Amino acid sequence: MAVQTKSKAGEKNPKKKINWTQVCVIGFCVLIVLMCVISFSGLPNAIGNWIGGTGTTTSAVAAGNPVYVNFTMNVGDIPIMDGALPFYAGTQVNQTQYLAGSNNFTLVMYADEFNQISSGVIGLSPGEKRTVAGSGASLITSITKESVADVETAKVGDVLYLPVTYTDELGDANATAYRPAVITAINGTDLIVQYGTDTINIEMVGYIKTS
């Protein structure tokens, strides 16, 4: 510990002249040190990410931002499929998407449904929700009662799963995915089902950190 000297009562310490050259040199050195600390801490990247929307932020989504979105696809007011998707906002595809569902089932999402979600998230901030159009109520087909298990208990509003053959990531050309559909009418021999979605509810969950 440095020894401190006491001045006598009433005695004033002599004034020292300020060496401005020394002050400037010391200040310059301190500035250099601070710049190095900021650079190595990654603060510029963090600020850039915050402004660009690629880090943890509450800013609205812009096209190209990597985001994580919850979705629910509906036929009328009946939800037929939900889940979560990571993607770059604004991405557009032209192929059907095959998504992992529960019980190891693969579910079918049409390209226009994915595109609606991807474009619909633009402008939303984390936690915000929006409803967009689905693939359309015109996607309807009929299924013979003989091809439906438990057809005796089937009723309008029930959700069925239509099998779809596709080529999976392992190259199996006979893999099976399932497209959810809703029974809209039942006649003497057939079930009328709608497999096109009317609306899709989306929720912007947050940004995906890419670096």
Short mmCIF file of C-alpha atoms in Angstrom, two decimals:
data_model
loop_
_atom_site.label_atom_id
_atom_site.label_comp_id
_atom_site.label_asym_id
_atom_site.label_seq_id
_atom_site.Cartn_x
_atom_site.Cartn_y
_atom_site.Cartn_z
CA MET A 1 0.00 0.00 0.00
CA ALA A 2 1.37 3.42 -0.91
CA VAL A 3 2.30 5.65 2.03
CA GLN A 4 0.14 8.71 2.23
CA THR A 5 1.60 11.91 3.69
CA LYS A 6 -0.51 14.23 5.76
CA SER A 7 -0.27 17.94 5.36
CA LYS A 8 -0.17 20.16 8.39
CA ALA A 9 -3.31 21.99 9.37
CA GLY A 10 -3.78 25.09 7.30
CA GLU A 11 -1.00 24.06 4.92
CA LYS A 12 -2.02 24.00 1.25
CA ASN A 13 -0.65 21.45 -1.16
CA PRO A 14 1.39 23.05 -3.86
CA LYS A 15 -0.32 23.17 -7.29
CA LYS A 16 1.19 21.03 -9.99
CA LYS A 17 1.39 22.11 -13.58
CA ILE A 18 -0.66 19.94 -15.98
CA ASN A 19 1.37 18.22 -18.65
CA TRP A 20 -1.13 18.29 -21.54
CA THR A 21 1.12 16.18 -23.76
CA GLN A 22 0.99 13.37 -21.22
CA VAL A 23 -2.78 13.69 -20.88
CA CYS A 24 -3.27 13.40 -24.64
CA VAL A 25 -0.99 10.37 -24.91
CA ILE A 26 -2.74 8.57 -22.02
CA GLY A 27 -6.19 9.37 -23.46
CA PHE A 28 -5.17 8.05 -26.87
CA CYS A 29 -3.90 4.80 -25.32
CA VAL A 30 -7.14 4.33 -23.37
CA LEU A 31 -9.16 4.83 -26.58
CA ILE A 32 -7.08 2.20 -28.41
CA VAL A 33 -7.61 -0.30 -25.56
CA LEU A 34 -11.39 0.30 -25.56
CA MET A 35 -11.57 -0.21 -29.34
CA CYS A 36 -9.72 -3.50 -29.04
CA VAL A 37 -12.02 -4.73 -26.26
CA ILE A 38 -15.13 -3.86 -28.27
CA SER A 39 -13.75 -5.52 -31.40
CA PHE A 40 -12.84 -8.78 -29.67
CA SER A 41 -16.13 -8.92 -27.75
CA GLY A 42 -18.14 -9.27 -30.95
CA LEU A 43 -20.26 -6.23 -30.12
CA PRO A 44 -20.26 -4.90 -33.70
CA ASN A 45 -21.65 -8.23 -34.94
CA ALA A 46 -24.29 -8.23 -32.23
CA ILE A 47 -25.36 -4.71 -33.19
CA GLY A 48 -25.41 -5.65 -36.86
CA ASN A 49 -27.53 -8.71 -36.14
CA TRP A 50 -29.95 -6.68 -34.05
CA ILE A 51 -30.40 -4.09 -36.80
CA GLY A 52 -30.65 -6.72 -39.55
CA GLY A 53 -33.06 -8.90 -37.64
CA THR A 54 -30.88 -12.01 -37.56
CA GLY A 55 -30.17 -11.96 -33.85
CA THR A 56 -32.40 -11.85 -30.79
CA THR A 57 -34.63 -8.89 -31.46
CA THR A 58 -38.20 -7.71 -31.53
CA SER A 59 -37.94 -6.07 -34.94
CA ALA A 60 -40.33 -7.00 -37.74
CA VAL A 61 -39.32 -9.77 -40.15
CA ALA A 62 -37.80 -8.78 -43.48
CA ALA A 63 -37.39 -11.05 -46.49
CA GLY A 64 -34.27 -13.19 -46.09
CA ASN A 65 -34.34 -13.31 -42.27
CA PRO A 66 -33.98 -16.85 -40.85
CA VAL A 67 -37.10 -17.41 -38.74
CA TYR A 68 -38.97 -20.06 -36.77
CA VAL A 69 -42.76 -20.14 -37.27
CA ASN A 70 -45.68 -22.06 -35.76
CA PHE A 71 -48.53 -22.88 -38.13
CA THR A 72 -52.02 -24.40 -38.04
CA MET A 73 -53.78 -25.37 -41.28
CA ASN A 74 -57.58 -25.29 -41.27
CA VAL A 75 -60.49 -26.57 -43.30
CA GLY A 76 -63.28 -24.26 -42.25
CA ASP A 77 -62.80 -23.97 -38.49
CA ILE A 78 -61.35 -27.48 -38.20
CA PRO A 79 -57.56 -27.68 -37.70
CA ILE A 80 -56.11 -30.53 -39.74
CA MET A 81 -52.37 -30.06 -39.36
CA ASP A 82 -50.01 -28.03 -37.20
CA GLY A 83 -46.34 -27.82 -36.44
CA ALA A 84 -43.29 -25.58 -36.64
CA LEU A 85 -41.09 -24.59 -39.56
CA PRO A 86 -37.63 -23.02 -39.78
CA PHE A 87 -36.92 -21.16 -43.04
CA TYR A 88 -35.71 -17.93 -44.59
CA ALA A 89 -38.62 -15.50 -44.76
CA GLY A 90 -39.89 -14.99 -48.29
CA THR A 91 -38.55 -18.31 -49.59
CA GLN A 92 -40.74 -19.69 -52.39
CA VAL A 93 -40.82 -23.34 -53.45
CA ASN A 94 -42.51 -25.19 -56.30
CA GLN A 95 -42.57 -28.68 -54.84
CA THR A 96 -44.70 -30.42 -52.23
CA GLN A 97 -43.11 -30.45 -48.77
CA TYR A 98 -43.02 -33.63 -46.68
CA LEU A 99 -42.92 -32.93 -42.97
CA ALA A 100 -42.33 -35.21 -40.01
CA GLY A 101 -45.54 -35.67 -38.00
CA SER A 102 -46.37 -37.53 -34.82
CA ASN A 103 -46.13 -41.34 -34.59
CA ASN A 104 -43.41 -41.31 -37.28
CA PHE A 105 -45.96 -40.33 -39.94
CA THR A 106 -44.89 -38.05 -42.77
CA LEU A 107 -47.42 -35.35 -43.60
CA VAL A 108 -47.97 -33.50 -46.85
CA MET A 109 -47.84 -29.70 -47.19
CA TYR A 110 -48.45 -28.25 -50.65
CA ALA A 111 -46.01 -25.75 -52.15
CA ASP A 112 -48.52 -22.90 -52.19
CA GLU A 113 -49.26 -23.49 -48.48
CA PHE A 114 -45.57 -23.24 -47.62
CA ASN A 115 -45.25 -20.13 -49.79
CA GLN A 116 -48.18 -18.49 -48.04
CA ILE A 117 -46.55 -19.10 -44.65
CA SER A 118 -43.15 -17.91 -45.86
CA SER A 119 -44.46 -14.66 -47.31
CA GLY A 120 -47.06 -14.18 -44.57
CA VAL A 121 -44.47 -13.97 -41.80
CA ILE A 122 -42.87 -10.89 -43.36
CA GLY A 123 -43.69 -7.82 -41.28
CA LEU A 124 -44.43 -9.76 -38.09
CA SER A 125 -42.44 -9.33 -34.89
CA PRO A 126 -41.78 -12.25 -32.50
CA GLY A 127 -45.03 -13.28 -30.82
CA GLU A 128 -47.27 -11.72 -33.46
CA LYS A 129 -49.81 -13.79 -35.42
CA ARG A 130 -51.52 -13.60 -38.79
CA THR A 131 -53.99 -15.67 -40.82
CA VAL A 132 -53.26 -16.27 -44.51
CA ALA A 133 -55.06 -18.10 -47.30
CA GLY A 134 -54.56 -21.85 -47.73
CA SER A 135 -54.41 -24.06 -50.79
CA GLY A 136 -58.11 -23.61 -51.56
CA ALA A 137 -61.51 -25.15 -50.91
CA SER A 138 -61.67 -26.45 -54.49
CA LEU A 139 -59.39 -29.37 -53.59
CA ILE A 140 -62.14 -31.93 -52.99
CA THR A 141 -62.42 -35.62 -53.78
CA SER A 142 -64.73 -38.54 -53.09
CA ILE A 143 -63.73 -41.77 -51.37
CA THR A 144 -65.74 -44.97 -51.50
CA LYS A 145 -66.98 -46.12 -48.14
CA GLU A 146 -65.41 -49.53 -48.69
CA SER A 147 -61.93 -47.94 -48.60
CA VAL A 148 -62.42 -46.25 -45.23
CA ALA A 149 -61.85 -48.04 -41.95
CA ASP A 150 -64.55 -47.52 -39.29
CA VAL A 151 -66.79 -45.95 -41.92
CA GLU A 152 -69.86 -46.83 -39.82
CA THR A 153 -68.88 -44.22 -37.25
CA ALA A 154 -67.64 -41.62 -39.76
CA LYS A 155 -69.43 -38.28 -39.73
CA VAL A 156 -69.19 -34.85 -41.33
CA GLY A 157 -66.33 -32.90 -39.75
CA ASP A 158 -64.11 -35.92 -39.09
CA VAL A 159 -60.48 -35.73 -40.23
CA LEU A 160 -59.19 -38.48 -42.53
CA TYR A 161 -55.63 -39.10 -43.68
CA LEU A 162 -55.25 -39.72 -47.41
CA PRO A 163 -52.18 -41.81 -48.36
CA VAL A 164 -49.78 -40.26 -50.86
CA THR A 165 -46.89 -42.16 -52.47
CA TYR A 166 -43.65 -40.23 -52.82
CA THR A 167 -39.88 -40.69 -53.02
CA ASP A 168 -38.29 -40.16 -49.62
CA GLU A 169 -34.83 -38.90 -48.70
CA LEU A 170 -33.49 -42.49 -48.83
CA GLY A 171 -34.64 -42.88 -52.44
CA ASP A 172 -37.60 -45.14 -51.69
CA ALA A 173 -40.06 -44.36 -54.49
CA ASN A 174 -42.87 -46.17 -52.66
CA ALA A 175 -42.72 -44.27 -49.39
CA THR A 176 -46.07 -43.19 -47.98
CA ALA A 177 -47.01 -39.77 -46.63
CA TYR A 178 -50.45 -38.64 -45.49
CA ARG A 179 -52.54 -35.65 -46.38
CA PRO A 180 -55.16 -34.68 -43.78
CA ALA A 181 -58.66 -34.04 -45.13
CA VAL A 182 -62.09 -33.28 -43.67
CA ILE A 183 -65.32 -35.12 -44.46
CA THR A 184 -67.72 -32.48 -45.80
CA ALA A 185 -70.58 -34.77 -46.91
CA ILE A 186 -71.63 -38.42 -46.90
CA ASN A 187 -73.89 -39.96 -49.54
CA GLY A 188 -75.05 -43.48 -50.27
CA THR A 189 -71.70 -44.86 -51.48
CA ASP A 190 -69.06 -42.19 -50.96
CA LEU A 191 -67.49 -39.79 -48.52
CA ILE A 192 -66.83 -36.32 -49.91
CA VAL A 193 -63.63 -34.90 -48.41
CA GLN A 194 -61.86 -31.54 -48.69
CA TYR A 195 -58.07 -31.74 -48.58
CA GLY A 196 -57.37 -28.15 -49.59
CA THR A 197 -56.99 -25.72 -46.70
CA ASP A 198 -59.13 -22.61 -46.34
CA THR A 199 -56.84 -20.72 -43.98
CA ILE A 200 -53.48 -21.05 -42.23
CA ASN A 201 -52.78 -19.45 -38.85
CA ILE A 202 -49.14 -18.47 -38.46
CA GLU A 203 -47.18 -17.20 -35.46
CA MET A 204 -43.73 -15.65 -35.68
CA VAL A 205 -41.87 -17.43 -32.86
CA GLY A 206 -38.45 -15.87 -33.23
CA TYR A 207 -35.28 -15.43 -35.21
CA ILE A 208 -32.80 -18.24 -35.81
CA LYS A 209 -29.24 -17.27 -34.88
CA THR A 210 -27.01 -18.05 -37.85
CA SER A 211 -23.62 -17.11 -36.41
#
